[in-house]
GROMACS .gro file of C-alpha atoms in nm:
model
  304
    1UNK     CA    1   2.074  -1.225  -2.486
    2UNK     CA    2   2.342  -1.424  -2.304
    3UNK     CA    3   2.322  -1.489  -1.931
    4UNK     CA    4   2.629  -1.267  -1.887
    5UNK     CA    5   2.410  -0.970  -1.981
    6UNK     CA    6   2.122  -1.056  -1.747
    7UNK     CA    7   2.118  -0.931  -1.387
    8UNK     CA    8   1.890  -1.061  -1.112
    9UNK     CA    9   1.740  -0.822  -0.859
   10UNK     CA   10   1.554  -0.855  -0.529
   11UNK     CA   11   1.245  -0.639  -0.476
   12UNK     CA   12   1.025  -0.606  -0.169
   13UNK     CA   13   0.700  -0.417  -0.134
   14UNK     CA   14   0.630  -0.377   0.237
   15UNK     CA   15   0.263  -0.312   0.306
   16UNK     CA   16   0.055  -0.278   0.616
   17UNK     CA   17  -0.157  -0.578   0.516
   18UNK     CA   18   0.091  -0.790   0.323
   19UNK     CA   19   0.451  -0.801   0.204
   20UNK     CA   20   0.544  -0.901  -0.149
   21UNK     CA   21   0.893  -1.018  -0.237
   22UNK     CA   22   1.015  -1.102  -0.585
   23UNK     CA   23   1.316  -1.182  -0.797
   24UNK     CA   24   1.342  -0.986  -1.122
   25UNK     CA   25   1.569  -1.010  -1.420
   26UNK     CA   26   1.692  -0.711  -1.619
   27UNK     CA   27   1.918  -0.696  -1.923
   28UNK     CA   28   2.235  -0.495  -1.975
   29UNK     CA   29   2.286  -0.298  -2.291
   30UNK     CA   30   2.555  -0.463  -2.508
   31UNK     CA   31   2.690  -0.120  -2.601
   32UNK     CA   32   2.749   0.043  -2.261
   33UNK     CA   33   2.649  -0.221  -2.001
   34UNK     CA   34   2.374   0.003  -1.863
   35UNK     CA   35   2.057  -0.168  -1.740
   36UNK     CA   36   1.752  -0.144  -1.966
   37UNK     CA   37   1.432  -0.072  -1.766
   38UNK     CA   38   1.201  -0.199  -2.041
   39UNK     CA   39   1.352  -0.549  -2.007
   40UNK     CA   40   1.253  -0.580  -1.639
   41UNK     CA   41   1.075  -0.912  -1.582
   42UNK     CA   42   0.943  -1.077  -1.267
   43UNK     CA   43   1.070  -1.434  -1.230
   44UNK     CA   44   0.934  -1.546  -0.893
   45UNK     CA   45   0.723  -1.398  -0.614
   46UNK     CA   46   0.593  -1.466  -0.264
   47UNK     CA   47   0.321  -1.293  -0.063
   48UNK     CA   48   0.330  -1.287   0.316
   49UNK     CA   49   0.071  -1.152   0.556
   50UNK     CA   50   0.194  -0.861   0.768
   51UNK     CA   51   0.185  -0.991   1.124
   52UNK     CA   52   0.466  -0.906   1.367
   53UNK     CA   53   0.804  -0.790   1.230
   54UNK     CA   54   1.010  -1.098   1.310
   55UNK     CA   55   0.758  -1.344   1.173
   56UNK     CA   56   0.697  -1.145   0.857
   57UNK     CA   57   1.058  -1.059   0.779
   58UNK     CA   58   1.178  -1.413   0.853
   59UNK     CA   59   0.947  -1.544   0.582
   60UNK     CA   60   1.077  -1.284   0.338
   61UNK     CA   61   1.436  -1.377   0.422
   62UNK     CA   62   1.356  -1.743   0.372
   63UNK     CA   63   1.222  -1.670   0.024
   64UNK     CA   64   1.558  -1.523  -0.083
   65UNK     CA   65   1.760  -1.810   0.060
   66UNK     CA   66   1.953  -1.978  -0.224
   67UNK     CA   67   1.836  -1.712  -0.471
   68UNK     CA   68   2.133  -1.517  -0.603
   69UNK     CA   69   2.068  -1.145  -0.661
   70UNK     CA   70   2.289  -0.841  -0.718
   71UNK     CA   71   2.086  -0.568  -0.547
   72UNK     CA   72   1.783  -0.508  -0.325
   73UNK     CA   73   1.516  -0.240  -0.349
   74UNK     CA   74   1.246  -0.191  -0.085
   75UNK     CA   75   0.923   0.004  -0.129
   76UNK     CA   76   0.769   0.049   0.214
   77UNK     CA   77   0.462   0.176   0.389
   78UNK     CA   78   0.524   0.467   0.622
   79UNK     CA   79   0.595   0.668   0.811
   80UNK     CA   80   0.953   0.588   0.717
   81UNK     CA   81   1.286   0.735   0.827
   82UNK     CA   82   1.430   0.865   0.498
   83UNK     CA   83   1.705   1.095   0.627
   84UNK     CA   84   2.031   0.919   0.525
   85UNK     CA   85   2.212   1.095   0.810
   86UNK     CA   86   1.984   0.938   1.071
   87UNK     CA   87   2.120   0.644   1.268
   88UNK     CA   88   1.791   0.460   1.206
   89UNK     CA   89   1.771   0.540   0.834
   90UNK     CA   90   1.542   0.296   0.657
   91UNK     CA   91   1.342   0.210   0.970
   92UNK     CA   92   0.968   0.240   1.025
   93UNK     CA   93   0.892   0.550   1.233
   94UNK     CA   94   0.620   0.571   1.498
   95UNK     CA   95   0.317   0.396   1.352
   96UNK     CA   96  -0.018   0.273   1.479
   97UNK     CA   97   0.070  -0.063   1.321
   98UNK     CA   98   0.127  -0.281   1.632
   99UNK     CA   99   0.493  -0.374   1.698
  100UNK     CA  100   0.628  -0.214   1.379
  101UNK     CA  101   0.755   0.117   1.517
  102UNK     CA  102   1.134   0.123   1.490
  103UNK     CA  103   1.161  -0.188   1.271
  104UNK     CA  104   1.494  -0.158   1.079
  105UNK     CA  105   1.372  -0.277   0.740
  106UNK     CA  106   1.667  -0.159   0.532
  107UNK     CA  107   1.949  -0.272   0.760
  108UNK     CA  108   1.795  -0.608   0.848
  109UNK     CA  109   1.700  -0.713   0.496
  110UNK     CA  110   2.007  -0.560   0.332
  111UNK     CA  111   2.239  -0.736   0.573
  112UNK     CA  112   2.058  -1.066   0.523
  113UNK     CA  113   2.098  -1.057   0.146
  114UNK     CA  114   2.448  -0.912   0.159
  115UNK     CA  115   2.403  -0.695  -0.150
  116UNK     CA  116   2.369  -0.319  -0.213
  117UNK     CA  117   2.028  -0.215  -0.079
  118UNK     CA  118   1.812   0.097  -0.073
  119UNK     CA  119   1.462   0.195   0.039
  120UNK     CA  120   1.188   0.434  -0.074
  121UNK     CA  121   0.831   0.493   0.031
  122UNK     CA  122   0.581   0.284  -0.160
  123UNK     CA  123   0.444   0.588  -0.343
  124UNK     CA  124   0.792   0.709  -0.441
  125UNK     CA  125   0.871   0.366  -0.587
  126UNK     CA  126   0.537   0.354  -0.767
  127UNK     CA  127   0.600   0.699  -0.914
  128UNK     CA  128   0.938   0.583  -1.049
  129UNK     CA  129   0.778   0.274  -1.203
  130UNK     CA  130   0.505   0.478  -1.371
  131UNK     CA  131   0.769   0.723  -1.496
  132UNK     CA  132   0.988   0.457  -1.653
  133UNK     CA  133   0.734   0.193  -1.751
  134UNK     CA  134   0.382   0.334  -1.727
  135UNK     CA  135   0.159   0.637  -1.775
  136UNK     CA  136   0.432   0.883  -1.678
  137UNK     CA  137   0.661   0.789  -1.964
  138UNK     CA  138   0.813   1.097  -2.126
  139UNK     CA  139   0.740   1.324  -1.828
  140UNK     CA  140   1.024   1.517  -1.666
  141UNK     CA  141   0.820   1.578  -1.351
  142UNK     CA  142   0.541   1.362  -1.223
  143UNK     CA  143   0.312   1.321  -0.923
  144UNK     CA  144   0.168   0.985  -0.821
  145UNK     CA  145  -0.131   0.975  -0.586
  146UNK     CA  146  -0.272   0.660  -0.431
  147UNK     CA  147  -0.618   0.681  -0.276
  148UNK     CA  148  -0.728   0.382  -0.073
  149UNK     CA  149  -0.714   0.317   0.302
  150UNK     CA  150  -0.496   0.627   0.314
  151UNK     CA  151  -0.385   0.891   0.066
  152UNK     CA  152  -0.019   0.894  -0.030
  153UNK     CA  153   0.173   1.112  -0.273
  154UNK     CA  154   0.507   1.069  -0.444
  155UNK     CA  155   0.654   1.350  -0.655
  156UNK     CA  156   0.935   1.314  -0.908
  157UNK     CA  157   1.138   1.619  -1.010
  158UNK     CA  158   1.364   1.555  -1.310
  159UNK     CA  159   1.276   1.187  -1.268
  160UNK     CA  160   1.396   1.168  -0.905
  161UNK     CA  161   1.179   1.147  -0.590
  162UNK     CA  162   1.152   1.480  -0.411
  163UNK     CA  163   1.192   1.483  -0.034
  164UNK     CA  164   1.304   1.712   0.237
  165UNK     CA  165   1.408   1.591   0.579
  166UNK     CA  166   1.105   1.359   0.570
  167UNK     CA  167   0.900   1.215   0.288
  168UNK     CA  168   0.591   1.399   0.166
  169UNK     CA  169   0.264   1.375   0.360
  170UNK     CA  170   0.034   1.560   0.122
  171UNK     CA  171  -0.253   1.330   0.209
  172UNK     CA  172  -0.296   1.536   0.525
  173UNK     CA  173  -0.333   1.881   0.372
  174UNK     CA  174  -0.629   2.086   0.502
  175UNK     CA  175  -0.913   2.111   0.253
  176UNK     CA  176  -1.197   2.352   0.189
  177UNK     CA  177  -1.514   2.178   0.298
  178UNK     CA  178  -1.795   2.152   0.044
  179UNK     CA  179  -2.081   2.378   0.152
  180UNK     CA  180  -2.328   2.089   0.161
  181UNK     CA  181  -2.095   1.845   0.340
  182UNK     CA  182  -2.131   1.805   0.716
  183UNK     CA  183  -1.925   1.484   0.740
  184UNK     CA  184  -1.677   1.506   1.028
  185UNK     CA  185  -1.387   1.315   0.866
  186UNK     CA  186  -1.208   0.999   0.977
  187UNK     CA  187  -0.844   1.102   1.022
  188UNK     CA  188  -0.744   1.019   1.382
  189UNK     CA  189  -0.496   1.310   1.379
  190UNK     CA  190  -0.676   1.590   1.194
  191UNK     CA  191  -1.037   1.482   1.146
  192UNK     CA  192  -1.131   1.656   0.823
  193UNK     CA  193  -0.797   1.680   0.640
  194UNK     CA  194  -0.790   1.545   0.284
  195UNK     CA  195  -0.735   1.186   0.398
  196UNK     CA  196  -1.009   1.220   0.656
  197UNK     CA  197  -1.255   1.340   0.395
  198UNK     CA  198  -1.162   1.141   0.084
  199UNK     CA  199  -0.995   0.808   0.166
  200UNK     CA  200  -1.170   0.472   0.132
  201UNK     CA  201  -1.288   0.450   0.496
  202UNK     CA  202  -1.434   0.802   0.473
  203UNK     CA  203  -1.641   0.698   0.171
  204UNK     CA  204  -1.767   0.394   0.357
  205UNK     CA  205  -1.860   0.593   0.666
  206UNK     CA  206  -2.006   0.890   0.480
  207UNK     CA  207  -2.229   0.686   0.247
  208UNK     CA  208  -2.288   0.381   0.466
  209UNK     CA  209  -2.160   0.124   0.220
  210UNK     CA  210  -1.844  -0.005   0.056
  211UNK     CA  211  -1.711   0.230  -0.216
  212UNK     CA  212  -1.734  -0.055  -0.468
  213UNK     CA  213  -2.112  -0.052  -0.416
  214UNK     CA  214  -2.155   0.315  -0.498
  215UNK     CA  215  -2.173   0.266  -0.873
  216UNK     CA  216  -2.167   0.573  -1.094
  217UNK     CA  217  -2.346   0.810  -0.858
  218UNK     CA  218  -2.263   1.165  -0.954
  219UNK     CA  219  -2.322   1.298  -0.601
  220UNK     CA  220  -2.063   1.056  -0.460
  221UNK     CA  221  -1.791   1.088  -0.719
  222UNK     CA  222  -1.823   1.459  -0.794
  223UNK     CA  223  -1.775   1.530  -0.423
  224UNK     CA  224  -1.478   1.291  -0.408
  225UNK     CA  225  -1.328   1.449  -0.719
  226UNK     CA  226  -1.362   1.798  -0.573
  227UNK     CA  227  -1.163   1.704  -0.262
  228UNK     CA  228  -0.897   1.525  -0.468
  229UNK     CA  229  -0.882   1.822  -0.706
  230UNK     CA  230  -0.779   2.038  -0.411
  231UNK     CA  231  -0.477   1.810  -0.375
  232UNK     CA  232  -0.411   1.824  -0.750
  233UNK     CA  233  -0.425   2.203  -0.736
  234UNK     CA  234  -0.175   2.220  -0.450
  235UNK     CA  235   0.056   1.976  -0.630
  236UNK     CA  236   0.031   2.183  -0.949
  237UNK     CA  237   0.118   2.511  -0.780
  238UNK     CA  238   0.389   2.358  -0.559
  239UNK     CA  239   0.568   2.130  -0.808
  240UNK     CA  240   0.429   2.211  -1.155
  241UNK     CA  241   0.439   1.847  -1.272
  242UNK     CA  242   0.381   1.738  -1.629
  243UNK     CA  243   0.120   1.490  -1.509
  244UNK     CA  244  -0.063   1.379  -1.193
  245UNK     CA  245  -0.149   1.009  -1.184
  246UNK     CA  246  -0.415   0.862  -0.955
  247UNK     CA  247  -0.412   0.501  -0.839
  248UNK     CA  248  -0.530   0.284  -0.549
  249UNK     CA  249  -0.856   0.112  -0.468
  250UNK     CA  250  -1.046   0.442  -0.489
  251UNK     CA  251  -0.813   0.657  -0.700
  252UNK     CA  252  -0.798   0.422  -0.998
  253UNK     CA  253  -1.175   0.399  -1.022
  254UNK     CA  254  -1.301   0.428  -1.380
  255UNK     CA  255  -1.413   0.778  -1.476
  256UNK     CA  256  -1.272   0.942  -1.159
  257UNK     CA  257  -0.969   1.100  -1.330
  258UNK     CA  258  -1.183   1.304  -1.577
  259UNK     CA  259  -1.389   1.436  -1.284
  260UNK     CA  260  -1.072   1.533  -1.097
  261UNK     CA  261  -0.937   1.697  -1.414
  262UNK     CA  262  -1.250   1.909  -1.456
  263UNK     CA  263  -1.258   2.008  -1.088
  264UNK     CA  264  -0.886   2.094  -1.097
  265UNK     CA  265  -0.935   2.322  -1.396
  266UNK     CA  266  -1.213   2.502  -1.206
  267UNK     CA  267  -0.994   2.544  -0.899
  268UNK     CA  268  -0.691   2.664  -1.096
  269UNK     CA  269  -0.924   2.931  -1.238
  270UNK     CA  270  -0.679   3.017  -1.513
  271UNK     CA  271  -0.397   3.096  -1.268
  272UNK     CA  272  -0.124   2.880  -1.419
  273UNK     CA  273   0.105   2.945  -1.712
  274UNK     CA  274   0.100   2.592  -1.851
  275UNK     CA  275  -0.155   2.388  -1.655
  276UNK     CA  276  -0.478   2.587  -1.647
  277UNK     CA  277  -0.586   2.462  -1.987
  278UNK     CA  278  -0.392   2.134  -1.998
  279UNK     CA  279  -0.651   1.859  -2.062
  280UNK     CA  280  -0.395   1.587  -1.985
  281UNK     CA  281  -0.277   1.704  -1.643
  282UNK     CA  282  -0.472   1.436  -1.451
  283UNK     CA  283  -0.475   1.071  -1.557
  284UNK     CA  284  -0.511   0.721  -1.419
  285UNK     CA  285  -0.192   0.530  -1.340
  286UNK     CA  286  -0.121   0.237  -1.573
  287UNK     CA  287   0.058  -0.024  -1.364
  288UNK     CA  288  -0.209  -0.082  -1.101
  289UNK     CA  289  -0.104  -0.303  -0.810
  290UNK     CA  290   0.233  -0.382  -0.972
  291UNK     CA  291   0.374  -0.029  -0.953
  292UNK     CA  292   0.528  -0.055  -0.605
  293UNK     CA  293   0.701  -0.386  -0.661
  294UNK     CA  294   0.834  -0.288  -1.004
  295UNK     CA  295   0.949   0.041  -0.854
  296UNK     CA  296   1.140  -0.151  -0.586
  297UNK     CA  297   1.311  -0.353  -0.860
  298UNK     CA  298   1.405  -0.035  -1.047
  299UNK     CA  299   1.547   0.104  -0.723
  300UNK     CA  300   1.765  -0.209  -0.693
  301UNK     CA  301   1.875  -0.162  -1.054
  302UNK     CA  302   1.980   0.198  -0.983
  303UNK     CA  303   2.238   0.070  -0.733
  304UNK     CA  304   2.433  -0.129  -0.993
   0.00000   0.00000   0.00000
C-alpha cells in the first residue's frame, strides 16, 4: 500500500511503575479512506520509569520529537478525571502515587504533540484492543478485568467504553467472605473489598509467598476464583456482556479462567436468561501486556 494510505499514530500507556510510548502505523481503506484496525503495527517504542511527573513526561515528549504523527491516544492508570465538562479533564485525580495528583496528562502531552488527542483508563483501552484485535472479537458487549497489584475493570457496551460521571471502580465491590477465610484484606480504603481479598498483594500476604510460587494448588486458586466469580456475577447482572476477559499478572494465570467460569455458574444459580449456562462467558484475554498500548493507538485512530 502506498505511503499516502498509511497514517502514523502516537500511543502512550501511562502506568504507575513505567510509561510506554510508541509510534504505530495504520492503513486506510482504498475504498472509503477509513482506518483498518487489523493493519495496526508498532514501529518504535520507548519505556520510561515512572518517577516524578516532569521527569517522566519530559522523556516521553523527547521520544516524540521529530516523529510526525496524526493523533495521540493515552491509556492511563487512575484515578483519572474522565468528565469532559471538568476543567481538569484528562488529569490524574487524587492518588497515593507521590506527586502525581493533578497531573494534566491529556493537556500537557496533547499540546506538546500538537495533534488531536484523547485519553481513556488503561482498562478501557485494553478492552477496546481486545474487542477489535483479541479475544473479544465479534462481541457487542465485553468486560475486561485486570488482576494484579490492583483490580481494574473496563466494560464496553456496543463496542464503546461505559462510564458515568467517573470511570468504573468495580475492583472495590464488597464481597461475600468465604466461610473458612479469616484473612483481613489489604485494601487501604475498605480492607476486605474484592481488591483487598483477591489482588496480587493479598495473595502474597495471605499465603506468605509470591503468587508465582503457588503452583497449581487447588486451595489457593479455587478461593481466588470464587472471589473473582463474585465480580463476574455482578458484571453479568449489571451489564450482561457477551464475554468477560481476565488479564494481568494474576488474572491471566493458566487455568484460572475455567475455575472462575465454574464458580460464576454456581453463583448465577440459573438466574440469567442467556448466561447461566454459557460455557464461554469467562475467558483469558489474548493480547497480554500489549493490550493497553494497542488500545491507546486505536483511540488515536478513532480521532481521525
